[in-house]
CSV table of N, CA, C and O in Angstrom, one decimal:
chain,number,residue,atom,x,y,z
A,1346,UNK,N,-200.0,135.2,156.6
A,1346,UNK,CA,-200.9,135.2,157.8
A,1346,UNK,C,-201.5,136.6,157.9
A,1346,UNK,O,-200.8,137.6,157.9
A,1347,UNK,N,-202.8,136.6,158.2
A,1347,UNK,CA,-203.5,137.9,158.3
A,1347,UNK,C,-203.3,138.5,159.7
A,1347,UNK,O,-202.6,137.9,160.5
A,1348,UNK,N,-204.0,139.6,159.9
A,1348,UNK,CA,-203.9,140.2,161.2
A,1348,UNK,C,-204.5,139.4,162.3
A,1348,UNK,O,-204.1,139.5,163.4
A,1349,UNK,N,-205.5,138.6,162.0
A,1349,UNK,CA,-206.3,137.9,163.0
A,1349,UNK,C,-206.4,136.5,162.6
A,1349,UNK,O,-206.7,136.2,161.4
A,1350,UNK,N,-206.2,135.6,163.6
A,1350,UNK,CA,-206.3,134.1,163.3
A,1350,UNK,C,-207.2,133.5,164.3
A,1350,UNK,O,-207.0,133.5,165.5
A,1351,UNK,N,-208.3,132.9,163.7
A,1351,UNK,CA,-209.3,132.3,164.5
A,1351,UNK,C,-209.0,130.8,164.7
A,1351,UNK,O,-208.5,130.1,163.7
A,1352,UNK,N,-209.5,130.2,165.8
A,1352,UNK,CA,-209.3,128.8,166.0
A,1352,UNK,C,-210.3,128.3,167.1
A,1352,UNK,O,-211.0,129.2,167.7
A,1353,UNK,N,-210.5,127.0,167.2
A,1353,UNK,CA,-211.3,126.5,168.3
A,1353,UNK,C,-212.6,125.9,167.8
A,1353,UNK,O,-213.4,125.3,168.6
A,1354,UNK,N,-213.0,126.0,166.6
A,1354,UNK,CA,-214.2,125.5,166.1
A,1354,UNK,C,-214.2,124.0,166.1
A,1354,UNK,O,-213.2,123.3,166.3
A,1355,UNK,N,-215.4,123.4,165.7
A,1355,UNK,CA,-215.5,121.9,165.7
A,1355,UNK,C,-216.9,121.5,165.6
A,1355,UNK,O,-217.8,122.3,165.3
A,1356,UNK,N,-217.1,120.2,165.7
A,1356,UNK,CA,-218.4,119.6,165.7
A,1356,UNK,C,-218.9,119.4,167.1
A,1356,UNK,O,-218.1,118.9,168.0
A,1357,UNK,N,-220.1,119.7,167.4
A,1357,UNK,CA,-220.7,119.6,168.7
A,1357,UNK,C,-222.1,119.3,168.6
A,1357,UNK,O,-222.8,119.7,167.7
A,1358,UNK,N,-222.6,118.6,169.6
A,1358,UNK,CA,-224.1,118.3,169.7
A,1358,UNK,C,-224.8,119.5,170.3
A,1358,UNK,O,-224.3,120.3,171.0
A,1359,UNK,N,-226.1,119.6,170.0
A,1359,UNK,CA,-226.9,120.6,170.6
A,1359,UNK,C,-226.8,120.5,172.1
A,1359,UNK,O,-226.8,119.5,172.7
A,1360,UNK,N,-226.7,121.7,172.7
A,1360,UNK,CA,-226.5,121.8,174.2
A,1360,UNK,C,-225.0,121.8,174.6
A,1360,UNK,O,-224.7,122.0,175.8
A,1361,UNK,N,-224.1,121.5,173.7
A,1361,UNK,CA,-222.7,121.5,174.0
A,1361,UNK,C,-222.1,122.8,174.0
A,1361,UNK,O,-222.7,123.9,173.9
A,1362,UNK,N,-220.8,122.8,174.2
A,1362,UNK,CA,-220.0,124.1,174.4
A,1362,UNK,C,-218.7,124.0,173.6
A,1362,UNK,O,-218.2,123.0,173.3
A,1363,UNK,N,-218.3,125.2,173.2
A,1363,UNK,CA,-217.0,125.4,172.5
A,1363,UNK,C,-216.4,126.7,173.0
A,1363,UNK,O,-217.2,127.7,173.3
A,1364,UNK,N,-215.1,126.8,172.9
A,1364,UNK,CA,-214.5,128.1,173.1
A,1364,UNK,C,-213.6,128.4,171.9
A,1364,UNK,O,-212.7,127.7,171.6
A,1365,UNK,N,-213.9,129.6,171.3
A,1365,UNK,CA,-213.2,130.0,170.2
A,1365,UNK,C,-212.1,131.0,170.6
A,1365,UNK,O,-212.3,131.8,171.6
A,1366,UNK,N,-211.0,131.0,169.9
A,1366,UNK,CA,-209.9,132.0,170.2
A,1366,UNK,C,-209.6,132.8,168.9
A,1366,UNK,O,-209.7,132.3,167.8
A,1367,UNK,N,-209.2,134.0,169.1
A,1367,UNK,CA,-208.8,134.9,168.0
A,1367,UNK,C,-207.5,135.6,168.4
A,1367,UNK,O,-207.5,136.4,169.4
A,1368,UNK,N,-206.4,135.3,167.7
A,1368,UNK,CA,-205.1,135.9,168.1
A,1368,UNK,C,-204.7,136.9,167.0
A,1368,UNK,O,-205.1,136.8,165.9
A,1369,UNK,N,-203.9,137.8,167.5
A,1369,UNK,CA,-203.5,138.9,166.6
A,1369,UNK,C,-201.9,138.9,166.6
A,1369,UNK,O,-201.3,139.8,167.2
A,1370,UNK,N,-201.3,137.9,166.0
A,1370,UNK,CA,-199.9,137.7,166.2
A,1370,UNK,C,-199.0,138.9,165.5
A,1370,UNK,O,-197.9,139.1,166.0
A,1371,UNK,N,-199.6,139.5,164.5
A,1371,UNK,CA,-198.8,140.6,163.8
A,1371,UNK,C,-199.2,142.0,164.3
A,1371,UNK,O,-198.6,142.9,163.9
A,1372,UNK,N,-200.1,142.0,165.3
A,1372,UNK,CA,-200.5,143.4,165.8
A,1372,UNK,C,-199.7,143.7,167.0
A,1372,UNK,O,-199.7,142.9,168.0
A,1373,UNK,N,-199.1,144.9,167.1
A,1373,UNK,CA,-198.4,145.2,168.3
A,1373,UNK,C,-199.5,145.6,169.4
A,1373,UNK,O,-200.6,145.9,169.1
A,1374,UNK,N,-199.0,145.4,170.6
A,1374,UNK,CA,-199.9,145.5,171.7
A,1374,UNK,C,-200.6,146.9,171.8
A,1374,UNK,O,-201.8,147.0,172.1
A,1375,UNK,N,-199.8,148.0,171.5
A,1375,UNK,CA,-200.4,149.3,171.6
A,1375,UNK,C,-201.5,149.5,170.5
A,1375,UNK,O,-202.3,150.5,170.7
A,1376,UNK,N,-201.5,148.7,169.5
A,1376,UNK,CA,-202.6,148.8,168.5
A,1376,UNK,C,-203.8,147.9,169.0
A,1376,UNK,O,-204.9,148.2,168.9
A,1377,UNK,N,-203.5,146.7,169.4
A,1377,UNK,CA,-204.5,145.7,169.8
A,1377,UNK,C,-205.3,146.2,171.0
A,1377,UNK,O,-206.5,146.2,171.0
A,1378,UNK,N,-204.6,146.7,172.0
A,1378,UNK,CA,-205.3,147.0,173.3
A,1378,UNK,C,-206.5,148.0,173.2
A,1378,UNK,O,-207.5,147.8,173.8
A,1379,UNK,N,-206.3,149.1,172.4
A,1379,UNK,CA,-207.5,150.0,172.4
A,1379,UNK,C,-208.6,149.6,171.4
A,1379,UNK,O,-209.7,150.2,171.5
A,1380,UNK,N,-208.4,148.6,170.6
A,1380,UNK,CA,-209.4,148.1,169.7
A,1380,UNK,C,-210.6,147.6,170.3
A,1380,UNK,O,-210.5,146.7,171.3
A,1381,UNK,N,-211.8,147.9,169.9
A,1381,UNK,CA,-213.0,147.2,170.2
A,1381,UNK,C,-213.0,146.0,169.3
A,1381,UNK,O,-212.8,146.1,168.1
A,1382,UNK,N,-213.1,144.8,169.9
A,1382,UNK,CA,-213.0,143.6,169.1
A,1382,UNK,C,-214.4,142.9,169.1
A,1382,UNK,O,-215.2,143.1,169.9
A,1383,UNK,N,-214.6,142.1,168.0
A,1383,UNK,CA,-215.9,141.5,167.8
A,1383,UNK,C,-215.8,140.1,167.2
A,1383,UNK,O,-214.8,139.8,166.5
A,1384,UNK,N,-216.8,139.3,167.4
A,1384,UNK,CA,-217.0,138.0,166.8
A,1384,UNK,C,-218.2,138.1,165.8
A,1384,UNK,O,-219.2,138.7,166.2
A,1385,UNK,N,-218.0,137.6,164.6
A,1385,UNK,CA,-219.0,137.5,163.7
A,1385,UNK,C,-219.3,136.1,163.3
A,1385,UNK,O,-218.4,135.2,163.6
A,1386,UNK,N,-220.4,135.8,162.7
A,1386,UNK,CA,-220.6,134.4,162.1
A,1386,UNK,C,-221.3,134.6,160.8
A,1386,UNK,O,-222.1,135.5,160.6
A,1387,UNK,N,-221.1,133.6,160.0
A,1387,UNK,CA,-221.8,133.5,158.7
A,1387,UNK,C,-222.3,132.1,158.5
A,1387,UNK,O,-221.5,131.1,158.4
A,1388,UNK,N,-223.6,132.0,158.6
A,1388,UNK,CA,-224.3,130.7,158.4
A,1388,UNK,C,-224.4,130.4,156.9
A,1388,UNK,O,-224.3,131.3,156.1
A,1389,UNK,N,-224.5,129.1,156.5
A,1389,UNK,CA,-224.6,128.8,155.1
A,1389,UNK,C,-225.8,129.6,154.4
A,1389,UNK,O,-226.9,129.6,154.9
A,1390,UNK,N,-225.5,130.2,153.3
A,1390,UNK,CA,-226.5,130.9,152.6
A,1390,UNK,C,-226.9,132.3,153.2
A,1390,UNK,O,-227.8,132.9,152.7
A,1391,UNK,N,-226.2,132.7,154.2
A,1391,UNK,CA,-226.7,133.9,154.9
A,1391,UNK,C,-225.5,134.9,155.0
A,1391,UNK,O,-224.3,134.6,154.7
A,1392,UNK,N,-225.8,136.2,155.2
A,1392,UNK,CA,-224.8,137.2,155.4
A,1392,UNK,C,-224.1,137.1,156.7
A,1392,UNK,O,-224.6,136.5,157.7
A,1393,UNK,N,-222.9,137.6,156.7
A,1393,UNK,CA,-222.1,137.6,158.0
A,1393,UNK,C,-222.8,138.5,159.0
A,1393,UNK,O,-223.3,139.6,158.6
A,1394,UNK,N,-222.9,138.1,160.2
A,1394,UNK,CA,-223.6,138.9,161.3
A,1394,UNK,C,-222.7,139.1,162.5
A,1394,UNK,O,-221.9,138.2,162.8
A,1395,UNK,N,-222.8,140.2,163.1
A,1395,UNK,CA,-222.1,140.5,164.4
A,1395,UNK,C,-222.8,139.8,165.5
A,1395,UNK,O,-224.0,140.0,165.7
A,1396,UNK,N,-222.1,139.0,166.3
A,1396,UNK,CA,-222.7,138.3,167.4
A,1396,UNK,C,-222.3,138.8,168.8
A,1396,UNK,O,-223.0,138.7,169.7
A,1397,UNK,N,-221.1,139.3,168.9
A,1397,UNK,CA,-220.6,139.8,170.2
A,1397,UNK,C,-219.5,140.8,170.0
A,1397,UNK,O,-218.7,140.7,169.0
A,1398,UNK,N,-219.4,141.8,170.9
A,1398,UNK,CA,-218.3,142.7,170.8
A,1398,UNK,C,-217.8,143.1,172.2
A,1398,UNK,O,-218.6,143.0,173.2
A,1399,UNK,N,-216.6,143.5,172.3
A,1399,UNK,CA,-216.0,143.9,173.6
A,1399,UNK,C,-215.1,145.1,173.4
A,1399,UNK,O,-214.2,145.1,172.5
A,1400,UNK,N,-215.3,146.1,174.2
A,1400,UNK,CA,-214.4,147.3,174.1
A,1400,UNK,C,-213.1,147.1,174.9
A,1400,UNK,O,-212.9,146.1,175.6
A,1401,UNK,N,-212.3,148.1,174.8
A,1401,UNK,CA,-211.0,148.0,175.6
A,1401,UNK,C,-211.3,148.1,177.1
A,1401,UNK,O,-210.5,147.6,177.9
A,1402,UNK,N,-212.4,148.6,177.5
A,1402,UNK,CA,-212.8,148.7,178.9
A,1402,UNK,C,-213.7,147.5,179.3
A,1402,UNK,O,-214.3,147.5,180.3
A,1403,UNK,N,-213.7,146.5,178.4
A,1403,UNK,CA,-214.5,145.2,178.6
A,1403,UNK,C,-216.0,145.4,178.7
A,1403,UNK,O,-216.7,144.6,179.3
A,1404,UNK,N,-216.5,146.5,178.1
A,1404,UNK,CA,-218.0,146.6,177.9
A,1404,UNK,C,-218.4,145.7,176.8
A,1404,UNK,O,-217.7,145.6,175.8
A,1405,UNK,N,-219.4,144.9,177.0
A,1405,UNK,CA,-219.8,143.8,176.1
A,1405,UNK,C,-221.2,144.1,175.5
A,1405,UNK,O,-222.1,144.6,176.2
A,1406,UNK,N,-221.3,143.7,174.3
A,1406,UNK,CA,-222.6,143.7,173.6
A,1406,UNK,C,-222.8,142.3,172.9
A,1406,UNK,O,-221.8,141.8,172.4
A,1407,UNK,N,-224.1,141.9,172.9
A,1407,UNK,CA,-224.4,140.6,172.2
A,1407,UNK,C,-225.6,140.7,171.4
A,1407,UNK,O,-226.5,141.5,171.7
A,1408,UNK,N,-225.6,140.0,170.3
A,1408,UNK,CA,-226.9,139.8,169.5
A,1408,UNK,C,-227.9,139.1,170.4
A,1408,UNK,O,-227.5,138.2,171.2
A,1409,UNK,N,-229.1,139.4,170.2
A,1409,UNK,CA,-230.2,138.8,171.0
A,1409,UNK,C,-230.2,137.3,170.9
A,1409,UNK,O,-230.5,136.6,171.8
A,1410,UNK,N,-229.8,136.8,169.7
A,1410,UNK,CA,-229.8,135.3,169.5
A,1410,UNK,C,-228.8,134.5,170.3
A,1410,UNK,O,-228.9,133.3,170.5
A,1411,UNK,N,-227.8,135.2,170.8
A,1411,UNK,CA,-226.7,134.5,171.6
A,1411,UNK,C,-226.7,135.0,173.1
A,1411,UNK,O,-225.9,134.5,173.8
A,1412,UNK,N,-227.4,136.0,173.4
A,1412,UNK,CA,-227.4,136.6,174.7
A,1412,UNK,C,-227.7,135.5,175.8
A,1412,UNK,O,-228.5,134.6,175.6
A,1413,UNK,N,-226.9,135.5,176.8
A,1413,UNK,CA,-227.0,134.5,177.9
A,1413,UNK,C,-226.5,133.1,177.6
A,1413,UNK,O,-226.5,132.2,178.4
A,1414,UNK,N,-226.0,133.0,176.4
A,1414,UNK,CA,-225.3,131.7,176.0
A,1414,UNK,C,-223.9,131.9,175.6
A,1414,UNK,O,-223.1,131.0,175.8
A,1415,UNK,N,-223.5,133.0,175.1
A,1415,UNK,CA,-222.2,133.3,174.6
A,1415,UNK,C,-221.5,134.3,175.5
A,1415,UNK,O,-222.2,135.3,176.0
A,1416,UNK,N,-220.2,134.2,175.7
A,1416,UNK,CA,-219.5,135.2,176.5
A,1416,UNK,C,-218.2,135.6,175.8
A,1416,UNK,O,-217.4,134.7,175.4
A,1417,UNK,N,-218.1,136.9,175.5
A,1417,UNK,CA,-216.8,137.3,174.8
A,1417,UNK,C,-215.9,137.9,175.9
A,1417,UNK,O,-216.3,138.5,176.9
A,1418,UNK,N,-214.6,137.6,175.7
A,1418,UNK,CA,-213.6,138.1,176.7
A,1418,UNK,C,-212.3,138.4,175.9
A,1418,UNK,O,-212.2,138.0,174.7
A,1419,UNK,N,-211.4,139.1,176.6
A,1419,UNK,CA,-210.1,139.4,175.9
A,1419,UNK,C,-209.0,139.3,176.9
A,1419,UNK,O,-209.2,139.5,178.1
A,1420,UNK,N,-207.8,138.9,176.4
A,1420,UNK,CA,-206.6,138.9,177.2
A,1420,UNK,C,-205.6,139.8,176.4
A,1420,UNK,O,-205.0,139.3,175.5
A,1421,UNK,N,-205.5,141.0,176.8
A,1421,UNK,CA,-204.6,141.9,176.1
A,1421,UNK,C,-203.1,141.5,176.2
A,1421,UNK,O,-202.4,141.7,175.2
A,1422,UNK,N,-202.7,140.8,177.2
A,1422,UNK,CA,-201.3,140.4,177.3
A,1422,UNK,C,-201.0,139.3,176.3
A,1422,UNK,O,-199.9,139.2,175.9
A,1423,UNK,N,-202.0,138.6,175.8
A,1423,UNK,CA,-201.9,137.6,174.8
A,1423,UNK,C,-202.4,138.0,173.4
A,1423,UNK,O,-202.4,137.3,172.5
A,1424,UNK,N,-202.9,139.3,173.4
A,1424,UNK,CA,-203.5,139.8,172.2
A,1424,UNK,C,-204.5,138.8,171.6
A,1424,UNK,O,-204.5,138.4,170.4
A,1425,UNK,N,-205.4,138.4,172.5
A,1425,UNK,CA,-206.3,137.3,172.1
A,1425,UNK,C,-207.7,137.7,172.6
A,1425,UNK,O,-207.9,138.2,173.7
A,1426,UNK,N,-208.7,137.3,171.8
A,1426,UNK,CA,-210.1,137.5,172.1
A,1426,UNK,C,-210.7,136.1,172.1
A,1426,UNK,O,-210.4,135.3,171.2
A,1427,UNK,N,-211.6,135.9,173.0
A,1427,UNK,CA,-212.3,134.5,173.2
A,1427,UNK,C,-213.8,134.7,173.0
A,1427,UNK,O,-214.4,135.7,173.2
A,1428,UNK,N,-214.4,133.6,172.6
A,1428,UNK,CA,-215.8,133.5,172.6
A,1428,UNK,C,-216.2,132.1,173.2
A,1428,UNK,O,-216.0,131.1,172.6
A,1429,UNK,N,-216.7,132.2,174.4
A,1429,UNK,CA,-217.2,131.0,175.1
A,1429,UNK,C,-218.6,130.8,174.7
A,1429,UNK,O,-219.5,131.7,174.9
A,1430,UNK,N,-218.9,129.7,174.1
A,1430,UNK,CA,-220.3,129.4,173.6
A,1430,UNK,C,-220.8,128.2,174.3
A,1430,UNK,O,-220.2,127.1,174.4
A,1431,UNK,N,-222.0,128.3,174.9
A,1431,UNK,CA,-222.6,127.2,175.6
A,1431,UNK,C,-224.0,127.1,175.1
A,1431,UNK,O,-224.6,127.9,174.5
A,1432,UNK,N,-224.6,125.9,175.5
A,1432,UNK,CA,-226.0,125.6,175.1
A,1432,UNK,C,-226.2,125.8,173.6
A,1432,UNK,O,-227.1,126.5,173.2
A,1433,UNK,N,-225.3,125.3,172.8
A,1433,UNK,CA,-225.3,125.5,171.4
A,1433,UNK,C,-226.5,124.9,170.7
A,1433,UNK,O,-227.0,123.9,171.1
A,1434,UNK,N,-226.9,125.6,169.7
A,1434,UNK,CA,-228.1,125.2,168.9
A,1434,UNK,C,-227.7,125.0,167.4
A,1434,UNK,O,-226.7,125.6,167.0
A,1435,UNK,N,-228.5,124.3,166.7
A,1435,UNK,CA,-228.2,124.1,165.3
A,1435,UNK,C,-228.1,125.5,164.5
A,1435,UNK,O,-227.3,125.6,163.6
A,1436,UNK,N,-228.9,126.5,165.0
A,1436,UNK,CA,-228.8,127.8,164.3
A,1436,UNK,C,-227.4,128.5,164.6
A,1436,UNK,O,-227.1,129.5,163.9
A,1437,UNK,N,-226.6,128.0,165.5
A,1437,UNK,CA,-225.3,128.5,165.7
A,1437,UNK,C,-224.3,128.0,164.7
A,1437,UNK,O,-223.1,128.5,164.7
A,1438,UNK,N,-224.7,127.1,163.9
A,1438,UNK,CA,-223.7,126.6,162.9
A,1438,UNK,C,-223.3,127.7,161.9
A,1438,UNK,O,-224.1,128.5,161.4
A,1439,UNK,N,-222.0,127.7,161.6
A,1439,UNK,CA,-221.5,128.7,160.7
A,1439,UNK,C,-220.0,128.8,160.8
A,1439,UNK,O,-219.4,128.1,161.6
A,1440,UNK,N,-219.5,129.7,160.0
A,1440,UNK,CA,-218.0,130.1,160.1
A,1440,UNK,C,-217.9,131.3,161.0
A,1440,UNK,O,-218.6,132.3,160.8
A,1441,UNK,N,-217.1,131.2,162.0
A,1441,UNK,CA,-217.0,132.3,163.0
A,1441,UNK,C,-215.7,133.1,162.7
A,1441,UNK,O,-214.6,132.5,162.5
A,1442,UNK,N,-215.8,134.4,162.6
A,1442,UNK,CA,-214.7,135.3,162.4
A,1442,UNK,C,-214.6,136.3,163.5
A,1442,UNK,O,-215.5,136.7,164.1
A,1443,UNK,N,-213.4,136.8,163.7
A,1443,UNK,CA,-213.2,138.0,164.5
A,1443,UNK,C,-212.6,139.1,163.8
A,1443,UNK,O,-212.1,139.0,162.7
A,1444,UNK,N,-212.8,140.3,164.3
A,1444,UNK,CA,-212.3,141.5,163.7
A,1444,UNK,C,-212.3,142.6,164.7
A,1444,UNK,O,-213.0,142.5,165.8
A,1445,UNK,N,-211.6,143.7,164.5
A,1445,UNK,CA,-211.8,144.9,165.3
A,1445,UNK,C,-212.9,145.7,164.6
A,1445,UNK,O,-213.2,145.5,163.5
A,1446,UNK,N,-213.4,146.6,165.4
A,1446,UNK,CA,-214.5,147.5,164.9
A,1446,UNK,C,-214.0,148.9,164.9
A,1446,UNK,O,-213.3,149.4,165.7
A,1447,UNK,N,-214.5,149.6,163.8
A,1447,UNK,CA,-214.2,151.0,163.7
A,1447,UNK,C,-215.2,151.7,164.7
A,1447,UNK,O,-216.0,151.1,165.3
A,1448,UNK,N,-215.0,153.1,164.8
A,1448,UNK,CA,-215.9,153.8,165.7
A,1448,UNK,C,-217.4,153.7,165.3
A,1448,UNK,O,-218.3,153.9,166.1
A,1449,UNK,N,-217.6,153.4,164.0
A,1449,UNK,CA,-219.0,153.2,163.5
A,1449,UNK,C,-219.4,151.8,163.5
A,1449,UNK,O,-220.4,151.4,162.8
A,1450,UNK,N,-218.6,151.0,164.2
A,1450,UNK,CA,-218.9,149.5,164.4
A,1450,UNK,C,-218.9,148.8,163.1
A,1450,UNK,O,-219.7,147.8,162.9
A,1451,UNK,N,-218.0,149.1,162.2
A,1451,UNK,CA,-217.8,148.4,161.0
A,1451,UNK,C,-216.5,147.6,161.1
A,1451,UNK,O,-215.6,148.0,161.9
A,1452,UNK,N,-216.4,146.5,160.4
A,1452,UNK,CA,-215.1,145.7,160.5
A,1452,UNK,C,-213.9,146.5,160.0
A,1452,UNK,O,-214.1,147.2,159.0
A,1453,UNK,N,-212.8,146.4,160.8
A,1453,UNK,CA,-211.7,147.3,160.5
A,1453,UNK,C,-210.7,146.6,159.5
A,1453,UNK,O,-210.1,147.3,158.7
A,1454,UNK,N,-210.4,145.3,159.7
A,1454,UNK,CA,-209.4,144.7,159.0
A,1454,UNK,C,-209.9,143.7,158.0
A,1454,UNK,O,-211.1,143.3,158.0
A,1455,UNK,N,-209.0,143.2,157.1
A,1455,UNK,CA,-209.4,142.1,156.2
A,1455,UNK,C,-209.8,140.9,157.0
A,1455,UNK,O,-209.3,140.6,158.1
A,1456,UNK,N,-210.7,140.1,156.5
A,1456,UNK,CA,-211.2,138.9,157.2
A,1456,UNK,C,-210.1,137.8,157.1
A,1456,UNK,O,-209.4,137.7,156.2
A,1457,UNK,N,-210.1,137.1,158.2
A,1457,UNK,CA,-209.2,135.9,158.3
A,1457,UNK,C,-209.9,134.7,157.7
A,1457,UNK,O,-211.0,134.8,157.1
A,1458,UNK,N,-209.4,133.5,158.0
A,1458,UNK,CA,-210.0,132.3,157.5
A,1458,UNK,C,-211.2,131.9,158.2
A,1458,UNK,O,-212.1,131.2,157.7
A,1459,UNK,N,-211.4,132.3,159.4
A,1459,UNK,CA,-212.5,131.9,160.2
A,1459,UNK,C,-212.3,130.5,160.8
A,1459,UNK,O,-211.4,129.8,160.5
A,1460,UNK,N,-213.2,130.1,161.6
A,1460,UNK,CA,-213.2,128.8,162.2
A,1460,UNK,C,-214.7,128.2,162.1
A,1460,UNK,O,-215.6,128.9,162.5
A,1461,UNK,N,-214.8,127.0,161.7
A,1461,UNK,CA,-216.1,126.4,161.4
A,1461,UNK,C,-216.7,125.8,162.7
A,1461,UNK,O,-216.0,125.0,163.4
A,1462,UNK,N,-217.9,126.1,163.0
A,1462,UNK,CA,-218.6,125.5,164.1
A,1462,UNK,C,-219.8,124.8,163.5
A,1462,UNK,O,-220.6,125.4,162.8
A,1463,UNK,N,-220.0,123.6,163.8
A,1463,UNK,CA,-221.1,122.8,163.3
A,1463,UNK,C,-221.8,122.1,164.5
A,1463,UNK,O,-221.2,121.4,165.2
A,1464,UNK,N,-223.1,122.5,164.6
A,1464,UNK,CA,-223.9,121.9,165.7
A,1464,UNK,C,-224.8,120.9,165.1
A,1464,UNK,O,-225.6,121.3,164.2
A,1465,UNK,N,-224.7,119.6,165.4
A,1465,UNK,CA,-225.5,118.6,164.8
A,1465,UNK,C,-226.0,117.6,165.8
A,1465,UNK,O,-225.5,117.4,166.9
A,1466,UNK,N,-227.1,117.0,165.5
A,1466,UNK,CA,-227.7,116.0,166.4
A,1466,UNK,C,-227.7,114.6,165.7
A,1466,UNK,O,-227.4,114.5,164.6
């Protein structure tokens, strides 16, 4: 099992909602809490892209494509990061991954398995 474990993906119709979870079972709290955490996604045939990030102080950033539709949050007591996705579109289809970010906003750890989100009509 890697550092980060994603779950919560599934099949959903356009306009629907999903909540993704990312847990860090092997990471001690003192390491998890200061980390800036992020959600990425990789659509079929495309490169992985950063969609949302949250700092230890809960400052959030979003890609323009998901702004006002996705919300990233974290629960440090559970060492978990969430991505609430609403008003889903077919372009949101892909495998979603989480990771921590370095100070230069690069992924810090090895990638996990990700969780598949498929938006279909």
